[in-house]
Amino acid sequence: MKKLTITETARFLAERDDFLIISHRRPDGDAIGSSAGLCCGLREMGKRAYLLPNPQITDKFVPYAEELYAPEGYEYGCLVSTDLADEGIIQLNAEDLCGKVELSIDHHPSNSGYAENTLVLPEKASCGEVVQLILKELPCGISKKTAEMLYFAVATDCGCFRYKNTTAETLRAAAELIDTGIPSGSMNKKLFMTKSKGRLLLEGQIISNMEFHMDGELVIAVVSDEMIAACGATEDDLDDVAVIAGQAEGVEVSMTLRQTESGWKASVRTVDYANANAICAQLGGGGHGMAAGCSMDCDVEEFKRLLLEAAKKVWKQA
Amino acid sequence: MKKLTITETARFLAERDDFLIISHRRPDGDAIGSSAGLCCGLREMGKRAYLLPNPQITDKFVPYAEELYAPEGYEYGCLVSTDLADEGIIQLNAEDLCGKVELSIDHHPSNSGYAENTLVLPEKASCGEVVQLILKELPCGISKKTAEMLYFAVATDCGCFRYKNTTAETLRAAAELIDTGIPSGSMNKKLFMTKSKGRLLLEGQIISNMEFHMDGELVIAVVSDEMIAACGATEDDLDDVAVIAGQAEGVEVSMTLRQTESGWKASVRTVDYANANAICAQLGGGGHGMAAGCSMDCDVEEFKRLLLEAAKKVWKQA
């Protein structure tokens, strides 16, 4: 594996043609936006470039990607990935392309170096910003159309500039994209301020049924199949559902219990001092200090009791 | 009234001392943050400068302002306002200061020109950005402490860079503030990603009780005194409560009914084609095309019926 600089990556792209761009499974805004932005830029240079349609793309991302989809039977000359840290999570219809990626453009510090050539900028909040820096060194620059794709990538990966990964450089990158005249205001409204009816109703149900313990520092939320059905929610509506209960001020530990085929799965999140992994490990699960999970085939009330007991055992331990 | 440039405003401040800074009633983040940022900057130049405590300040803003409060009996030499468009909305304990403001620093295009000297930059998303431009021309520049106050102002007035008033310049202004090393990530979490328990529970109740009409394009939400009490919510928790129902995808008109002493008050919001004013005017209320209101002393079910009827009368009229 060869590590490339931004300039070398630009030259690599300028020297090749007939690109196929892929990303990771369960694609987020950065996966779609960085691929689509790169694709638009390459086309504006007169290259042939397509995205391999991602079978798991969520509805709201489709408008950004659809027109760039490779036609059936397209034969690529150069396979490029964006935002793909490891081939183990390659998009589902690209598993036969493992080992064939010529260039990986990424921002994950964990990039496994699976591609022949790699550009990783781990200090960037999104892969979109990496693509932006490459295109700026190419004759295409950043057109309004490309900027729209890249803004979509940059803004979604940092929660529209709210998350901790947002740096001054993230804001400057977005400012440069807005300079091209993209409708960032209406994009924000659609992407970050609108929820499907099913999602909104489900949030209402989750919040209304939260149970507080430990003087309000621990909250348990339940997401049952019955609730999902009653709200008309879909799989897409369950994204990030574990953050809802943790929004309450003063909550240190939130536990979101999602019904599975045979029982329940808990997503445990902590804010400051508590250790999510220490809680879940007691029930055969695991994860990180601030986010962990465990599953159990039992009744929901029994699961709640076990989780609460596990939390109490390690409560306020260093 | 004399209109000042940024440079003239900087000179005006440099030439004076013993400042008292005031803002508007029901202060938002920009009112508090722009006042506090200006106050910090002036102090770093060796000036005496204080804020007049705002009696309606919400709890989460207090940490930013408290240490800058004028002591009792403080005699000011120069009265300055920030983010105050009109003396009609001057902070409640400053009504006797009407007509005495020497300098108004603002970003509202509607600034009424009540002060002797005025700097209004209507293209700015926040008054914080106006203060930032002034301080950059003064020897104090923007310290980390000042930057924290101003970031608070800038970020709250544009919904943490989500609202339509966010421009490329807003992002660049915020980037410059982050360059000073402020903890913008944890500020965002506290200001924009955390809700009081009362607010969160109330949102759950509001969402769970929404009623959809007109093929899902019209939604009615109710906020009764009973719901507020049951959730342990306070007056602060009711900020912007009218936007909750309007978050649902496909909703064109949202009507949020808030219980009053003698009946109900509706806040009507529209997204695209519908006219909120045309709906509310039929019931003796009014406002703008996208946000209007009306009140009625009647039963909530009767009020819903009347509002729905009014909406149907003007539905999809140009």
mmCIF file of N, CA and C in Angstrom, chain A residues 25-86:
data_model
loop_
_atom_site.group_PDB
_atom_site.id
_atom_site.type_symbol
_atom_site.label_atom_id
_atom_site.label_comp_id
_atom_site.label_asym_id
_atom_site.label_seq_id
_atom_site.Cartn_x
_atom_site.Cartn_y
_atom_site.Cartn_z
ATOM 1 N N ARG A 25 -21.152 -0.052 3.434
ATOM 2 C CA ARG A 25 -22.537 -0.477 3.621
ATOM 3 C C ARG A 25 -23.229 0.448 4.622
ATOM 4 N N ARG A 26 -24.547 0.391 4.668
ATOM 5 C CA ARG A 26 -25.325 1.327 5.484
ATOM 6 C C ARG A 26 -24.780 2.743 5.300
ATOM 7 N N PRO A 27 -24.818 3.253 4.053
ATOM 8 C CA PRO A 27 -24.128 4.509 3.756
ATOM 9 C C PRO A 27 -24.775 5.703 4.450
ATOM 10 N N ASP A 28 -23.946 6.551 5.037
ATOM 11 C CA ASP A 28 -24.420 7.808 5.625
ATOM 12 C C ASP A 28 -24.219 8.926 4.604
ATOM 13 N N GLY A 29 -24.473 10.149 5.026
ATOM 14 C CA GLY A 29 -24.365 11.291 4.117
ATOM 15 C C GLY A 29 -22.963 11.478 3.580
ATOM 16 N N ASP A 30 -21.971 11.165 4.395
ATOM 17 C CA ASP A 30 -20.591 11.353 3.949
ATOM 18 C C ASP A 30 -20.213 10.315 2.902
ATOM 19 N N ALA A 31 -20.671 9.075 3.086
ATOM 20 C CA ALA A 31 -20.382 8.025 2.105
ATOM 21 C C ALA A 31 -20.943 8.418 0.740
ATOM 22 N N ILE A 32 -22.209 8.815 0.721
ATOM 23 C CA ILE A 32 -22.866 9.178 -0.543
ATOM 24 C C ILE A 32 -22.310 10.501 -1.077
ATOM 25 N N GLY A 33 -22.218 11.501 -0.222
ATOM 26 C CA GLY A 33 -21.822 12.847 -0.665
ATOM 27 C C GLY A 33 -20.380 12.911 -1.161
ATOM 28 N N SER A 34 -19.477 12.205 -0.480
ATOM 29 C CA SER A 34 -18.077 12.273 -0.917
ATOM 30 C C SER A 34 -17.893 11.522 -2.238
ATOM 31 N N SER A 35 -18.586 10.385 -2.387
ATOM 32 C CA SER A 35 -18.534 9.652 -3.664
ATOM 33 C C SER A 35 -19.117 10.490 -4.798
ATOM 34 N N ALA A 36 -20.290 11.068 -4.528
ATOM 35 C CA ALA A 36 -20.992 11.831 -5.572
ATOM 36 C C ALA A 36 -20.200 13.090 -5.937
ATOM 37 N N GLY A 37 -19.617 13.752 -4.944
ATOM 38 C CA GLY A 37 -18.824 14.964 -5.210
ATOM 39 C C GLY A 37 -17.617 14.645 -6.071
ATOM 40 N N LEU A 38 -16.935 13.558 -5.724
ATOM 41 C CA LEU A 38 -15.768 13.151 -6.518
ATOM 42 C C LEU A 38 -16.187 12.828 -7.948
ATOM 43 N N CYS A 39 -17.295 12.116 -8.072
ATOM 44 C CA CYS A 39 -17.812 11.718 -9.390
ATOM 45 C C CYS A 39 -18.125 12.941 -10.252
ATOM 46 N N CYS A 40 -18.803 13.932 -9.663
ATOM 47 C CA CYS A 40 -19.142 15.163 -10.396
ATOM 48 C C CYS A 40 -17.874 15.880 -10.859
ATOM 49 N N GLY A 41 -16.903 16.005 -9.962
ATOM 50 C CA GLY A 41 -15.655 16.690 -10.309
ATOM 51 C C GLY A 41 -14.949 16.012 -11.471
ATOM 52 N N LEU A 42 -14.841 14.678 -11.406
ATOM 53 C CA LEU A 42 -14.164 13.929 -12.467
ATOM 54 C C LEU A 42 -14.895 14.106 -13.804
ATOM 55 N N ARG A 43 -16.220 14.075 -13.756
ATOM 56 C CA ARG A 43 -16.986 14.269 -15.004
ATOM 57 C C ARG A 43 -16.739 15.645 -15.598
ATOM 58 N N GLU A 44 -16.641 16.657 -14.722
ATOM 59 C CA GLU A 44 -16.408 18.022 -15.215
ATOM 60 C C GLU A 44 -15.029 18.162 -15.863
ATOM 61 N N MET A 45 -14.142 17.206 -15.588
ATOM 62 C CA MET A 45 -12.837 17.186 -16.254
ATOM 63 C C MET A 45 -12.892 16.384 -17.544
ATOM 64 N N GLY A 46 -14.100 15.935 -17.920
ATOM 65 C CA GLY A 46 -14.241 15.171 -19.159
ATOM 66 C C GLY A 46 -14.019 13.671 -18.985
ATOM 67 N N LYS A 47 -13.883 13.226 -17.726
ATOM 68 C CA LYS A 47 -13.687 11.801 -17.482
ATOM 69 C C LYS A 47 -15.036 11.074 -17.482
ATOM 70 N N ARG A 48 -14.953 9.740 -17.700
ATOM 71 C CA ARG A 48 -16.121 8.900 -17.435
ATOM 72 C C ARG A 48 -16.041 8.488 -15.968
ATOM 73 N N ALA A 49 -17.103 8.718 -15.218
ATOM 74 C CA ALA A 49 -17.084 8.344 -13.797
ATOM 75 C C ALA A 49 -18.497 8.006 -13.355
ATOM 76 N N TYR A 50 -18.627 6.933 -12.582
ATOM 77 C CA TYR A 50 -19.943 6.489 -12.096
ATOM 78 C C TYR A 50 -19.853 6.011 -10.651
ATOM 79 N N LEU A 51 -20.983 6.037 -9.980
ATOM 80 C CA LEU A 51 -21.102 5.401 -8.666
ATOM 81 C C LEU A 51 -21.696 4.013 -8.852
ATOM 82 N N LEU A 52 -21.212 3.058 -8.066
ATOM 83 C CA LEU A 52 -21.907 1.775 -8.008
ATOM 84 C C LEU A 52 -23.104 1.985 -7.069
ATOM 85 N N PRO A 53 -24.365 1.802 -7.568
ATOM 86 C CA PRO A 53 -25.529 2.058 -6.706
ATOM 87 C C PRO A 53 -25.383 1.313 -5.382
ATOM 88 N N ASN A 54 -25.663 1.986 -4.273
ATOM 89 C CA ASN A 54 -25.540 1.350 -2.956
ATOM 90 C C ASN A 54 -26.912 0.806 -2.551
ATOM 91 N N PRO A 55 -27.032 -0.524 -2.443
ATOM 92 C CA PRO A 55 -28.364 -1.108 -2.216
ATOM 93 C C PRO A 55 -29.009 -0.672 -0.895
ATOM 94 N N GLN A 56 -28.203 -0.183 0.044
ATOM 95 C CA GLN A 56 -28.771 0.215 1.344
ATOM 96 C C GLN A 56 -28.964 1.724 1.479
ATOM 97 N N ILE A 57 -28.921 2.443 0.390
ATOM 98 C CA ILE A 57 -29.061 3.904 0.466
ATOM 99 C C ILE A 57 -30.433 4.279 1.032
ATOM 100 N N THR A 58 -30.495 5.252 1.932
ATOM 101 C CA THR A 58 -31.797 5.665 2.476
ATOM 102 C C THR A 58 -32.438 6.667 1.515
ATOM 103 N N ASP A 59 -33.762 6.708 1.560
ATOM 104 C CA ASP A 59 -34.525 7.483 0.582
ATOM 105 C C ASP A 59 -34.039 8.917 0.433
ATOM 106 N N LYS A 60 -33.743 9.581 1.561
ATOM 107 C CA LYS A 60 -33.431 11.007 1.448
ATOM 108 C C LYS A 60 -32.089 11.277 0.777
ATOM 109 N N PHE A 61 -31.251 10.241 0.642
ATOM 110 C CA PHE A 61 -29.969 10.429 -0.031
ATOM 111 C C PHE A 61 -30.048 10.173 -1.536
ATOM 112 N N VAL A 62 -31.108 9.463 -1.963
ATOM 113 C CA VAL A 62 -31.201 9.048 -3.364
ATOM 114 C C VAL A 62 -31.049 10.215 -4.353
ATOM 115 N N PRO A 63 -31.727 11.365 -4.122
ATOM 116 C CA PRO A 63 -31.633 12.445 -5.107
ATOM 117 C C PRO A 63 -30.194 12.895 -5.389
ATOM 118 N N TYR A 64 -29.305 12.700 -4.425
ATOM 119 C CA TYR A 64 -27.928 13.145 -4.605
ATOM 120 C C TYR A 64 -27.099 12.173 -5.430
ATOM 121 N N ALA A 65 -27.554 10.936 -5.523
ATOM 122 C CA ALA A 65 -26.704 9.897 -6.092
ATOM 123 C C ALA A 65 -27.218 9.323 -7.410
ATOM 124 N N GLU A 66 -28.530 9.226 -7.504
ATOM 125 C CA GLU A 66 -29.220 8.506 -8.572
ATOM 126 C C GLU A 66 -28.685 8.768 -9.979
ATOM 127 N N GLU A 67 -28.535 10.054 -10.296
ATOM 128 C CA GLU A 67 -28.165 10.393 -11.677
ATOM 129 C C GLU A 67 -26.718 10.006 -12.001
ATOM 130 N N LEU A 68 -25.974 9.579 -10.975
ATOM 131 C CA LEU A 68 -24.571 9.227 -11.193
ATOM 132 C C LEU A 68 -24.352 7.715 -11.217
ATOM 133 N N TYR A 69 -25.450 6.967 -11.095
ATOM 134 C CA TYR A 69 -25.339 5.503 -11.023
ATOM 135 C C TYR A 69 -24.771 4.910 -12.319
ATOM 136 N N ALA A 70 -23.869 3.952 -12.156
ATOM 137 C CA ALA A 70 -23.292 3.263 -13.314
ATOM 138 C C ALA A 70 -24.377 2.464 -14.030
ATOM 139 N N PRO A 71 -24.406 2.532 -15.358
ATOM 140 C CA PRO A 71 -25.362 1.711 -16.106
ATOM 141 C C PRO A 71 -24.941 0.245 -16.001
ATOM 142 N N GLU A 72 -25.893 -0.642 -16.181
ATOM 143 C CA GLU A 72 -25.563 -2.078 -16.132
ATOM 144 C C GLU A 72 -24.522 -2.400 -17.198
ATOM 145 N N GLY A 73 -23.595 -3.233 -16.821
ATOM 146 C CA GLY A 73 -22.574 -3.652 -17.770
ATOM 147 C C GLY A 73 -21.414 -2.675 -17.908
ATOM 148 N N TYR A 74 -21.413 -1.612 -17.104
ATOM 149 C CA TYR A 74 -20.320 -0.620 -17.176
ATOM 150 C C TYR A 74 -19.001 -1.299 -16.824
ATOM 151 N N GLU A 75 -17.994 -1.100 -17.646
ATOM 152 C CA GLU A 75 -16.681 -1.685 -17.336
ATOM 153 C C GLU A 75 -15.731 -0.596 -16.892
ATOM 154 N N TYR A 76 -15.360 -0.667 -15.643
ATOM 155 C CA TYR A 76 -14.522 0.412 -15.098
ATOM 156 C C TYR A 76 -13.050 0.202 -15.436
ATOM 157 N N GLY A 77 -12.328 1.323 -15.444
ATOM 158 C CA GLY A 77 -10.878 1.263 -15.626
ATOM 159 C C GLY A 77 -10.151 1.455 -14.313
ATOM 160 N N CYS A 78 -10.786 2.173 -13.383
ATOM 161 C CA CYS A 78 -10.117 2.475 -12.116
ATOM 162 C C CYS A 78 -11.143 2.477 -10.983
ATOM 163 N N LEU A 79 -10.899 1.640 -9.995
ATOM 164 C CA LEU A 79 -11.841 1.496 -8.883
ATOM 165 C C LEU A 79 -11.366 2.351 -7.694
ATOM 166 N N VAL A 80 -12.241 3.276 -7.269
ATOM 167 C CA VAL A 80 -11.893 4.200 -6.181
ATOM 168 C C VAL A 80 -12.925 4.046 -5.065
ATOM 169 N N SER A 81 -12.488 4.104 -3.812
ATOM 170 C CA SER A 81 -13.444 4.111 -2.693
ATOM 171 C C SER A 81 -13.333 5.430 -1.950
ATOM 172 N N THR A 82 -14.465 5.898 -1.418
ATOM 173 C CA THR A 82 -14.436 7.056 -0.520
ATOM 174 C C THR A 82 -15.090 6.654 0.802
ATOM 175 N N ASP A 83 -14.560 7.154 1.893
ATOM 176 C CA ASP A 83 -15.127 6.961 3.237
ATOM 177 C C ASP A 83 -15.208 5.492 3.646
ATOM 178 N N LEU A 84 -14.443 4.654 3.014
ATOM 179 C CA LEU A 84 -14.469 3.215 3.331
ATOM 180 C C LEU A 84 -13.197 2.856 4.100
ATOM 181 N N ALA A 85 -13.345 2.621 5.410
ATOM 182 C CA ALA A 85 -12.179 2.387 6.268
ATOM 183 C C ALA A 85 -11.633 0.970 6.120
ATOM 184 N N ASP A 86 -12.517 0.038 5.766
ATOM 185 C CA ASP A 86 -12.108 -1.368 5.740
ATOM 186 C C ASP A 86 -12.976 -2.145 4.752
#
